[in-house]
CSV table of C-alpha atoms in Angstrom, one decimal:
chain,number,residue,atom,x,y,z
A,57,MET,CA,-0.6,0.1,0.1
A,58,SER,CA,1.5,2.9,-0.5
A,59,ASP,CA,1.8,6.0,2.3
A,60,ILE,CA,1.1,8.5,-0.5
A,61,ALA,CA,-2.7,10.2,0.7
A,62,ILE,CA,-3.0,13.2,-1.7
A,63,LYS,CA,-0.6,13.8,-4.8
A,64,CYS,CA,-1.5,16.8,-7.7
A,65,GLU,CA,0.5,17.0,-10.3
A,66,ALA,CA,0.4,20.5,-12.4
A,67,LEU,CA,-2.7,21.3,-11.0
A,68,SER,CA,-4.1,24.2,-12.6
A,69,LYS,CA,-7.1,26.7,-12.1
A,70,ARG,CA,-8.4,28.8,-14.9
A,71,TYR,CA,-11.1,31.9,-13.9
A,72,ARG,CA,-12.8,34.0,-16.5
A,73,ILE,CA,-13.3,37.5,-14.4
A,74,GLY,CA,-16.4,39.2,-14.7
A,75,GLU,CA,-18.1,35.7,-16.2
A,76,GLN,CA,-22.6,36.2,-15.5
A,77,GLU,CA,-24.5,33.2,-15.2
A,78,ARG,CA,-27.7,33.2,-18.5
A,79,TYR,CA,-30.9,34.8,-17.3
A,80,LYS,CA,-33.1,32.1,-16.2
A,81,ALA,CA,-36.5,32.5,-17.2
A,82,LEU,CA,-40.2,30.3,-16.1
A,83,ARG,CA,-39.1,28.1,-18.0
A,84,ASP,CA,-36.2,27.1,-17.7
A,85,VAL,CA,-37.3,27.2,-13.5
A,86,ILE,CA,-39.3,24.5,-14.3
A,87,ALA,CA,-37.7,22.4,-16.2
A,88,ASP,CA,-34.9,22.9,-13.6
A,89,THR,CA,-37.5,21.6,-10.8
A,90,ALA,CA,-37.7,18.3,-12.7
A,91,ALA,CA,-34.3,17.5,-13.4
A,92,ALA,CA,-33.7,18.0,-9.5
A,93,PRO,CA,-34.2,14.3,-8.6
A,94,PHE,CA,-31.7,13.0,-11.0
A,95,ARG,CA,-29.0,15.1,-11.0
A,96,ARG,CA,-29.5,14.8,-7.0
A,97,LEU,CA,-29.4,10.4,-8.3
A,98,ARG,CA,-26.1,10.9,-10.2
A,99,ALA,CA,-24.6,13.1,-7.9
A,100,ALA,CA,-25.0,10.3,-5.4
A,101,LEU,CA,-23.7,7.8,-7.5
A,102,ASP,CA,-20.9,10.0,-8.4
A,103,ARG,CA,-19.9,10.2,-4.8
A,104,ARG,CA,-19.3,6.3,-5.0
A,105,PRO,CA,-15.5,5.8,-5.1
A,106,GLU,CA,-13.9,4.8,-8.1
A,107,THR,CA,-11.5,2.4,-6.8
A,108,GLY,CA,-10.2,1.2,-3.9
A,109,ASP,CA,-7.0,1.0,-1.8
A,110,GLY,CA,-7.4,-2.7,-0.8
A,111,ASN,CA,-7.8,-1.3,2.1
A,112,GLY,CA,-11.4,-0.2,3.1
A,113,ARG,CA,-10.4,3.5,1.6
A,114,ASP,CA,-11.6,5.2,-1.2
A,115,SER,CA,-9.4,6.2,-3.4
A,116,PHE,CA,-10.7,8.9,-6.6
A,117,SER,CA,-9.1,12.0,-9.4
A,118,VAL,CA,-9.8,14.8,-10.1
A,119,GLY,CA,-8.6,16.4,-13.7
A,120,ARG,CA,-6.6,13.6,-15.5
A,121,PRO,CA,-4.2,15.6,-17.2
A,122,SER,CA,-4.8,17.6,-20.0
A,123,SER,CA,-3.5,20.7,-22.0
A,124,VAL,CA,-5.6,23.8,-22.5
A,125,ALA,CA,-5.0,26.4,-25.2
A,126,GLY,CA,-2.4,28.6,-24.3
A,127,HIS,CA,-1.5,26.9,-21.1
A,128,SER,CA,-0.2,23.5,-22.2
A,129,SER,CA,2.4,21.3,-20.1
A,130,ASN,CA,5.2,21.7,-22.2
A,131,SER,CA,5.3,25.8,-23.3
A,132,GLY,CA,3.2,27.2,-25.1
A,133,PRO,CA,2.3,32.1,-24.1
A,134,ARG,CA,0.3,31.7,-21.1
A,135,SER,CA,-3.8,33.3,-21.8
A,136,SER,CA,-2.8,35.6,-18.6
A,137,VAL,CA,0.4,37.1,-16.8
A,138,LEU,CA,0.6,35.5,-12.8
A,139,GLY,CA,-1.8,37.0,-10.7
A,140,GLN,CA,-3.8,39.7,-13.2
A,141,PRO,CA,-6.2,39.0,-15.7
A,142,SER,CA,-5.8,39.3,-19.4
A,143,ALA,CA,-7.2,41.4,-21.7
A,144,ASP,CA,-9.7,38.9,-22.5
A,145,GLY,CA,-10.6,38.3,-19.2
A,146,LEU,CA,-8.1,34.8,-18.0
A,147,PHE,CA,-6.7,34.3,-15.0
A,148,TRP,CA,-5.1,31.5,-13.5
A,149,ALA,CA,-5.9,31.5,-10.1
A,150,LEU,CA,-3.9,28.3,-9.4
A,151,ASP,CA,-0.4,27.5,-11.8
A,152,ASP,CA,1.3,24.3,-12.1
A,153,VAL,CA,0.9,23.3,-8.7
A,154,SER,CA,2.3,19.5,-7.7
A,155,PHE,CA,2.9,18.2,-4.5
A,156,GLU,CA,2.6,15.2,-2.1
A,157,VAL,CA,1.5,14.9,1.6
A,158,LYS,CA,1.5,11.8,3.1
A,159,ARG,CA,-1.1,9.4,4.8
A,160,GLY,CA,-1.1,10.6,8.8
A,161,GLU,CA,1.1,13.6,7.6
A,162,VAL,CA,-0.2,17.5,8.8
A,163,VAL,CA,0.4,19.7,5.9
A,164,GLY,CA,-0.1,23.9,6.7
A,165,ILE,CA,-0.4,26.5,3.4
A,166,ILE,CA,0.0,29.6,3.8
A,167,GLY,CA,0.1,33.1,1.1
A,168,ARG,CA,-2.0,36.1,0.8
A,169,ASN,CA,-5.3,36.7,0.2
A,170,GLY,CA,-6.1,35.6,-3.9
A,171,ALA,CA,-2.5,32.4,-3.5
A,172,GLY,CA,-4.8,30.3,-4.4
A,173,LYS,CA,-4.5,28.7,-1.1
A,174,SER,CA,-8.6,28.3,-1.2
A,175,THR,CA,-9.2,27.5,-4.5
A,176,LEU,CA,-6.9,24.4,-4.1
A,177,LEU,CA,-9.1,22.8,-1.1
A,178,LYS,CA,-11.9,23.6,-3.8
A,179,ILE,CA,-10.2,21.2,-6.2
A,180,LEU,CA,-9.4,18.4,-3.7
A,181,SER,CA,-12.7,18.3,-2.2
A,182,ARG,CA,-14.4,18.3,-6.0
A,183,ILE,CA,-16.4,21.6,-5.2
A,184,THR,CA,-14.8,22.6,-8.8
A,185,LYS,CA,-12.8,20.7,-11.8
A,186,PRO,CA,-8.9,22.1,-12.3
A,187,THR,CA,-8.3,23.9,-16.4
A,188,LYS,CA,-5.5,21.0,-16.1
A,189,GLY,CA,-3.5,19.0,-14.1
A,190,HIS,CA,-4.5,16.0,-11.8
A,191,ALA,CA,-4.9,15.4,-8.0
A,192,GLU,CA,-5.2,11.5,-6.4
A,193,ILE,CA,-6.8,11.3,-2.5
A,194,HIS,CA,-6.9,8.0,-1.1
A,195,GLY,CA,-9.2,8.5,1.3
A,196,ARG,CA,-12.3,9.6,2.1
A,197,VAL,CA,-12.3,13.2,2.5
A,198,GLY,CA,-14.1,16.4,4.6
A,199,SER,CA,-14.7,19.5,4.6
A,200,LEU,CA,-13.9,22.3,6.4
A,201,LEU,CA,-14.7,25.5,3.8
A,202,GLU,CA,-17.3,27.1,4.2
A,203,VAL,CA,-19.2,26.5,8.0
A,204,GLY,CA,-22.1,26.8,8.0
A,205,THR,CA,-23.3,25.9,3.9
A,206,GLY,CA,-26.6,24.0,3.9
A,207,PHE,CA,-27.9,25.3,7.4
A,208,HIS,CA,-31.5,25.7,7.7
A,209,PRO,CA,-33.2,28.4,9.8
A,210,GLU,CA,-36.4,27.2,10.4
A,211,LEU,CA,-34.8,23.2,10.9
A,212,THR,CA,-34.4,22.6,15.1
A,213,GLY,CA,-30.2,22.7,15.5
A,214,ARG,CA,-31.2,18.6,15.9
A,215,GLU,CA,-32.7,18.3,12.3
A,216,ASN,CA,-29.8,20.7,11.3
A,217,ILE,CA,-27.1,18.5,13.0
A,218,TYR,CA,-28.9,15.3,10.8
A,219,LEU,CA,-29.0,17.8,7.4
A,220,ASN,CA,-25.5,19.0,7.6
A,221,GLY,CA,-23.9,15.9,8.6
A,222,ALA,CA,-25.7,14.7,5.4
A,223,ILE,CA,-24.6,17.1,3.3
A,224,LEU,CA,-21.3,16.5,4.2
A,225,GLY,CA,-21.4,13.0,4.0
A,226,MET,CA,-21.7,11.7,7.7
A,227,ARG,CA,-23.9,8.6,7.6
A,228,LYS,CA,-27.0,8.3,9.5
A,229,ALA,CA,-25.4,5.5,11.7
A,230,GLU,CA,-22.7,8.0,11.9
A,231,ILE,CA,-24.3,11.1,13.4
A,232,ASP,CA,-26.8,8.9,16.0
A,233,ARG,CA,-23.3,8.0,17.4
A,234,LYS,CA,-22.1,11.2,17.7
A,235,PHE,CA,-25.0,13.5,18.6
A,236,ASP,CA,-24.7,13.9,22.3
A,237,GLU,CA,-21.2,14.8,21.1
A,238,ILE,CA,-21.3,17.3,18.8
A,239,VAL,CA,-24.0,19.1,20.8
A,240,ALA,CA,-21.5,19.6,24.1
A,241,PHE,CA,-18.9,20.7,22.0
A,242,ALA,CA,-20.6,23.2,20.3
A,243,GLU,CA,-22.6,24.1,23.6
A,244,VAL,CA,-26.0,24.3,23.1
A,245,GLU,CA,-27.7,21.6,24.7
A,246,LYS,CA,-30.3,24.2,25.9
A,247,PHE,CA,-31.5,25.7,22.6
A,248,ILE,CA,-30.7,21.8,20.7
A,249,ASP,CA,-34.7,21.6,19.8
A,250,THR,CA,-34.1,25.0,19.3
A,251,PRO,CA,-34.4,26.6,15.0
A,252,VAL,CA,-31.4,27.6,14.8
A,253,LYS,CA,-32.6,30.9,13.2
A,254,ARG,CA,-32.4,32.0,16.4
A,255,TYR,CA,-29.5,31.4,17.4
A,256,SER,CA,-26.6,34.0,17.6
A,257,SER,CA,-23.7,33.9,15.3
A,258,GLY,CA,-21.5,32.6,18.2
A,259,MET,CA,-23.5,29.7,18.9
A,260,TYR,CA,-24.4,29.3,15.1
A,261,VAL,CA,-21.0,28.4,13.9
A,262,ARG,CA,-20.0,26.6,16.8
A,263,LEU,CA,-22.9,24.4,16.2
A,264,ALA,CA,-21.6,24.0,12.5
A,265,PHE,CA,-18.1,23.9,12.9
A,266,ALA,CA,-18.9,21.1,15.8
A,267,VAL,CA,-20.9,18.4,13.1
A,268,ALA,CA,-17.8,19.1,10.3
A,269,ALA,CA,-14.8,18.3,13.0
A,270,HIS,CA,-16.5,15.2,14.4
A,271,MET,CA,-17.0,13.2,10.2
A,272,GLU,CA,-15.1,10.4,10.2
A,273,THR,CA,-12.6,11.0,7.4
A,274,GLU,CA,-9.0,9.9,7.0
A,275,ILE,CA,-8.3,13.2,5.4
A,276,LEU,CA,-8.8,16.8,6.1
A,277,LEU,CA,-8.9,19.6,3.9
A,278,VAL,CA,-9.4,23.3,6.6
A,279,ASP,CA,-10.2,26.8,5.3
A,280,GLU,CA,-8.9,30.1,7.4
A,281,VAL,CA,-12.2,28.5,10.3
A,282,LEU,CA,-10.3,30.1,12.8
A,283,ALA,CA,-11.2,33.3,11.6
A,284,VAL,CA,-15.0,33.3,13.0
A,285,GLY,CA,-16.1,33.0,16.8
A,286,ASP,CA,-14.7,34.3,19.8
A,287,ALA,CA,-11.1,33.7,21.5
A,288,GLN,CA,-12.7,30.7,23.9
A,289,PHE,CA,-14.5,28.8,20.3
A,290,GLN,CA,-11.3,29.7,18.3
A,291,LYS,CA,-8.7,28.1,20.9
A,292,LYS,CA,-11.6,25.3,21.3
A,293,CYS,CA,-11.3,24.6,17.4
A,294,LEU,CA,-7.6,24.8,17.2
A,295,GLY,CA,-7.3,21.4,19.8
A,296,LYS,CA,-10.2,20.0,18.2
A,297,ILE,CA,-7.6,20.0,14.8
A,298,GLY,CA,-5.3,19.3,16.2
A,299,ASP,CA,-6.9,15.9,18.1
A,300,VAL,CA,-8.0,15.0,14.9
A,301,ALA,CA,-4.0,15.1,13.6
A,302,LYS,CA,-3.0,12.8,16.4
A,303,CYS,CA,-5.3,10.6,15.3
A,304,GLY,CA,-2.9,9.7,12.2
A,305,ARG,CA,-5.3,11.5,9.6
A,306,THR,CA,-4.2,13.7,7.1
A,307,VAL,CA,-4.5,16.5,7.2
A,308,LEU,CA,-4.4,20.7,4.8
A,309,PHE,CA,-4.7,23.0,7.1
A,310,VAL,CA,-5.4,27.1,5.6
A,311,SER,CA,-4.7,29.8,7.8
A,312,HIS,CA,-3.1,32.9,8.1
A,313,ASN,CA,-2.0,32.3,12.4
A,314,MET,CA,1.0,31.7,11.4
A,315,THR,CA,1.6,31.0,15.8
A,316,ALA,CA,-1.2,27.3,15.0
A,317,ILE,CA,0.2,26.4,11.9
A,318,LYS,CA,3.8,26.2,14.1
A,319,SER,CA,1.5,24.2,16.3
A,320,LEU,CA,0.1,21.6,14.3
A,321,CYS,CA,2.0,20.8,11.2
A,322,ASP,CA,4.9,18.6,10.1
A,323,ARG,CA,6.1,20.9,6.7
A,324,ALA,CA,3.8,24.1,5.6
A,325,MET,CA,3.8,25.0,1.4
A,326,GLU,CA,3.2,28.1,0.3
A,327,LEU,CA,1.0,29.4,-2.7
A,328,ASN,CA,2.3,33.1,-4.3
A,329,GLU,CA,-0.3,33.9,-7.0
A,330,GLY,CA,-1.3,30.9,-7.4
A,331,GLN,CA,2.1,28.9,-7.6
A,332,VAL,CA,4.0,27.3,-4.5
A,333,ARG,CA,6.8,29.1,-3.6
A,334,GLY,CA,7.2,27.7,-0.8
A,335,TRP,CA,7.5,23.7,0.3
A,336,GLY,CA,9.5,22.2,3.6
A,337,ASP,CA,10.2,22.7,6.8
A,338,THR,CA,7.6,24.6,8.9
A,339,ALA,CA,9.6,27.3,10.5
A,340,ALA,CA,11.5,27.6,7.2
A,341,THR,CA,8.2,28.4,4.7
A,342,ILE,CA,6.8,31.1,7.6
A,343,ALA,CA,10.5,32.7,7.5
A,344,ASN,CA,9.9,33.1,4.3
A,345,TYR,CA,6.5,34.3,4.0
A,346,LEU,CA,6.4,36.4,6.5
A,347,GLN,CA,10.2,37.7,5.4
A,348,GLY,CA,8.7,38.2,1.8
A,349,SER,CA,5.9,39.8,2.8
A,350,ARG,CA,6.5,42.7,5.4
A,351,GLU,CA,8.5,44.9,3.4
A,352,ALA,CA,8.4,48.0,5.3
A,353,LEU,CA,5.7,50.2,5.0
A,354,LEU,CA,6.2,53.7,6.7
A,355,ARG,CA,4.3,55.8,4.9
A,356,ARG,CA,1.8,56.0,1.9
A,357,GLU,CA,-0.8,58.7,0.7
A,358,TRP,CA,-3.5,58.8,-1.9
A,359,GLN,CA,-5.0,61.7,-4.1
A,360,ARG,CA,-8.2,63.2,-3.1
A,361,SER,CA,-10.2,61.3,-5.8
A,362,GLU,CA,-8.4,57.7,-5.4
A,363,ALA,CA,-7.9,58.4,-2.4
A,364,PRO,CA,-10.4,55.2,-0.5
A,365,GLY,CA,-13.3,55.6,1.8
A,366,ASN,CA,-17.2,56.9,0.9
A,367,GLU,CA,-19.5,59.2,1.3
A,368,ASN,CA,-18.5,60.9,4.7
A,369,GLY,CA,-14.5,60.7,4.2
A,370,LYS,CA,-11.6,59.1,3.0
A,371,VAL,CA,-8.7,58.6,4.4
A,372,LEU,CA,-5.5,60.6,2.4
A,373,TYR,CA,-2.7,59.0,4.4
A,374,ALA,CA,-1.4,57.4,6.8
A,375,ALA,CA,2.3,56.9,8.6
A,376,VAL,CA,4.8,55.7,11.2
A,377,LYS,CA,8.1,57.6,12.1
A,378,ASN,CA,10.0,57.7,15.3
A,379,ILE,CA,9.2,60.2,16.9
A,380,GLU,CA,12.7,61.3,18.0
A,381,ASP,CA,13.5,61.6,13.8
A,382,SER,CA,15.9,58.5,14.1
A,383,VAL,CA,15.3,56.8,10.7
A,384,GLU,CA,15.0,53.0,12.9
A,385,LEU,CA,12.1,52.4,14.6
A,386,THR,CA,13.5,50.7,18.2
A,387,VAL,CA,11.9,49.2,21.6
A,388,GLU,CA,13.5,52.3,23.6
A,389,THR,CA,12.0,54.9,21.6
A,390,PRO,CA,7.8,55.9,21.1
A,391,ILE,CA,6.4,55.5,17.6
A,392,ASP,CA,4.0,57.5,15.9
A,393,LEU,CA,1.2,56.3,14.0
A,394,SER,CA,-1.0,59.7,11.7
A,395,PHE,CA,-3.4,59.3,9.8
A,396,GLY,CA,-4.7,62.0,7.8
A,397,VAL,CA,-9.5,62.3,6.8
A,398,LEU,CA,-11.2,64.1,4.9
A,399,HIS,CA,-14.1,64.4,6.7
A,400,ILE,CA,-17.1,65.2,4.4
A,401,LYS,CA,-20.4,65.4,6.5
A,402,ALA,CA,-19.6,67.3,8.8
A,403,ASP,CA,-21.2,66.5,12.6
A,404,LYS,CA,-21.6,63.9,12.0
A,405,LEU,CA,-20.2,61.4,15.1
A,406,MET,CA,-16.4,59.6,14.4
A,407,HIS,CA,-14.4,57.5,15.4
A,408,LEU,CA,-10.6,55.8,15.0
A,409,ASN,CA,-9.2,52.5,15.3
A,410,ALA,CA,-5.8,51.6,14.7
A,411,ILE,CA,-4.9,47.3,15.0
A,412,LEU,CA,-1.8,46.5,16.1
A,413,TYR,CA,-0.3,42.9,14.8
A,414,ASN,CA,3.1,41.3,14.9
A,415,GLN,CA,4.9,39.5,12.1
A,416,GLU,CA,2.6,35.9,12.7
A,417,ASN,CA,-0.6,38.4,12.6
A,418,VAL,CA,-1.2,38.2,16.4
A,419,CYS,CA,-3.0,40.7,16.9
A,420,LEU,CA,-1.4,42.8,19.7
A,421,PHE,CA,-4.0,45.7,21.3
A,422,THR,CA,-6.5,47.7,19.4
A,423,SER,CA,-6.8,51.6,20.5
A,424,ALA,CA,-9.6,53.5,19.4
A,425,SER,CA,-10.5,57.4,19.7
A,426,LYS,CA,-13.4,58.9,21.7
A,427,PRO,CA,-16.3,59.2,19.2
A,428,GLN,CA,-17.2,63.2,18.4
A,429,THR,CA,-17.9,65.5,16.4
A,430,PHE,CA,-16.4,67.8,14.1
A,431,SER,CA,-16.4,70.3,11.6
A,432,ALA,CA,-15.6,68.9,7.4
A,433,GLY,CA,-12.4,69.5,6.2
A,434,LEU,CA,-8.7,67.7,6.4
A,435,LEU,CA,-8.3,66.0,9.8
A,436,GLU,CA,-4.5,64.4,10.8
A,437,ALA,CA,-5.8,62.1,14.3
A,438,GLN,CA,-2.5,61.0,16.2
A,439,CYS,CA,-1.6,58.4,18.5
A,440,GLN,CA,1.2,57.0,19.9
A,441,VAL,CA,2.8,53.9,20.9
A,442,PRO,CA,5.0,54.4,24.0
A,443,PRO,CA,8.7,53.0,24.6
A,444,TYR,CA,9.4,50.0,26.0
A,445,LEU,CA,6.0,48.5,24.8
A,446,LEU,CA,7.2,46.5,21.5
A,447,ASN,CA,9.6,43.9,21.3
A,448,ASP,CA,11.3,44.0,18.4
A,449,GLY,CA,9.7,42.6,15.4
A,450,SER,CA,7.7,43.3,12.0
A,451,TYR,CA,4.7,44.8,12.7
A,452,SER,CA,1.1,46.2,10.6
A,453,VAL,CA,-1.4,48.5,10.9
A,454,ARG,CA,-5.1,47.9,9.9
A,455,LEU,CA,-6.9,51.2,10.1
A,456,ILE,CA,-11.2,51.6,10.9
A,457,VAL,CA,-12.3,54.6,10.5
A,458,HIS,CA,-16.0,54.2,11.7
A,459,TYR,CA,-19.0,57.1,10.8
A,460,GLU,CA,-22.6,56.9,13.7
A,461,ASN,CA,-24.9,54.5,11.1
A,462,SER,CA,-22.9,54.3,8.6
A,463,ASP,CA,-20.8,51.7,6.6
A,464,SER,CA,-17.0,52.0,7.6
A,465,ILE,CA,-13.6,52.8,5.7
A,466,ASP,CA,-11.7,49.5,6.7
A,467,LEU,CA,-7.3,49.2,5.8
A,468,GLU,CA,-5.7,46.0,6.4
A,469,ASN,CA,-2.3,46.7,5.9
A,470,VAL,CA,-2.2,50.3,5.5
A,471,LEU,CA,1.4,50.6,7.3
A,472,ARG,CA,4.5,47.9,8.1
A,473,PHE,CA,7.4,48.6,10.1
A,474,ASP,CA,9.6,47.1,12.6
A,475,VAL,CA,11.3,47.7,15.1
A,476,HIS,CA,14.9,46.8,16.1
A,477,ASP,CA,16.3,46.0,19.2
A,478,GLY,CA,18.0,48.6,21.7
A,479,ALA,CA,21.5,48.9,23.3
A,480,ARG,CA,22.2,45.6,25.2
A,481,GLU,CA,25.4,46.0,27.8
A,482,ASP,CA,23.9,45.8,31.0
A,483,TRP,CA,21.4,43.4,29.4
A,484,HIS,CA,23.7,39.8,28.9
A,485,TRP,CA,22.0,38.9,27.0
A,486,TYR,CA,21.9,39.1,23.0
A,487,GLU,CA,19.2,36.4,21.8
A,488,LYS,CA,15.4,37.8,21.1
A,489,TRP,CA,13.3,38.2,24.4
A,490,PRO,CA,10.4,36.3,24.5
A,491,GLY,CA,6.7,37.3,25.0
A,492,ILE,CA,4.8,39.5,22.2
A,493,VAL,CA,5.3,42.6,23.4
A,494,ARG,CA,8.3,43.7,26.0
A,495,PRO,CA,6.9,46.3,28.7
A,496,ARG,CA,10.2,47.4,30.6
A,497,LEU,CA,8.1,47.4,35.0
A,498,ASP,CA,9.6,48.8,38.3
A,499,TRP,CA,11.2,46.8,40.3
A,500,THR,CA,12.3,47.5,43.9
A,501,PHE,CA,14.2,45.3,46.2
A,502,LYS,CA,14.9,45.3,49.4
A,503,SER,CA,16.3,43.1,52.4
A,504,ILE,CA,14.7,41.1,54.1
């Protein structure tokens, strides 16, 4: 028996930007309704494994090797520049991706938004077909791609567990056996017979994740499930994924949480504009990714006509600097964050949030200004990060401009900067200080 669980060869996916569905007339709706039972039957037959690996595990392939005009496996001009749509709107979300994952291995997939991570998992889940290339998966696959898909608001939590479990491929006997465990994990025992339309968003997501996470599959595909829910729920999700990994199941884990990737994954793969940029040791892959994506961005400016914003206001510039006018930002000096906001609607309540993240995308803190009204015109908002708070490392700033009863202006990674270490003559410690922050606290000593 081969020890390979997933094998991809030259996997590629092409989209056409702006392509729209054909308008459906009434006759089309009636025809689709009449054909629905036959589509469901065919889908059920398609879910059966084509072959077996001789050990009771499923084995299937997607995207048999093929050649696409302008993008063959040998040579020839591409129909679009990588990462950008061509003149005719063609866009390669994945381009010639090849890798192997062994049974029982936990692999993290990292990369910027739009790098192709979710597209890869959708192909492996058979949600979409590749344009070119070939993927082999040996084993039953469970997917946590869009948590909560298939939930019906009018049905109770109990009914949705069975409905969603069936959609995800679980057998009724399997759901019966796991039912109490699912409910306990979701912490919705009191409300299990209440329609989910009356659930809070947190309860809804907890129940949806609990169903998906309790599938008994050899291979689990996980896409950014830690991006939702409160901190306690995220910790619980992470623990569940860790338990799955310890059971010897194969896991592909997509996340922007580098701490989670480091703690869970044996190896990591970086995708960049649809191609594999890095593959191998988790720590080394993450380090290369962070180094390549965290170029310093100390000041940004926009022309008024192109500035991000809405009818209430626009952000014209953002800047970070050492208040002592030194070129270098260090742990010892205060750091000034300044933002230029063109306030359009006079006397409308407005406040700013500056959110600071470290290089592993962990939020360090949020600083919010007091909501108040301003006259129309250009405003400069400033806040100061005190000295001896940040550790040496790389940081990014997210700016959110909130307006009363209106949409906010949300700018991620509006600034990026590095904080360097200061003098250490008196410390006799020359490695990086442990910890996310590095405050200088007052110490006192007395003889007793």
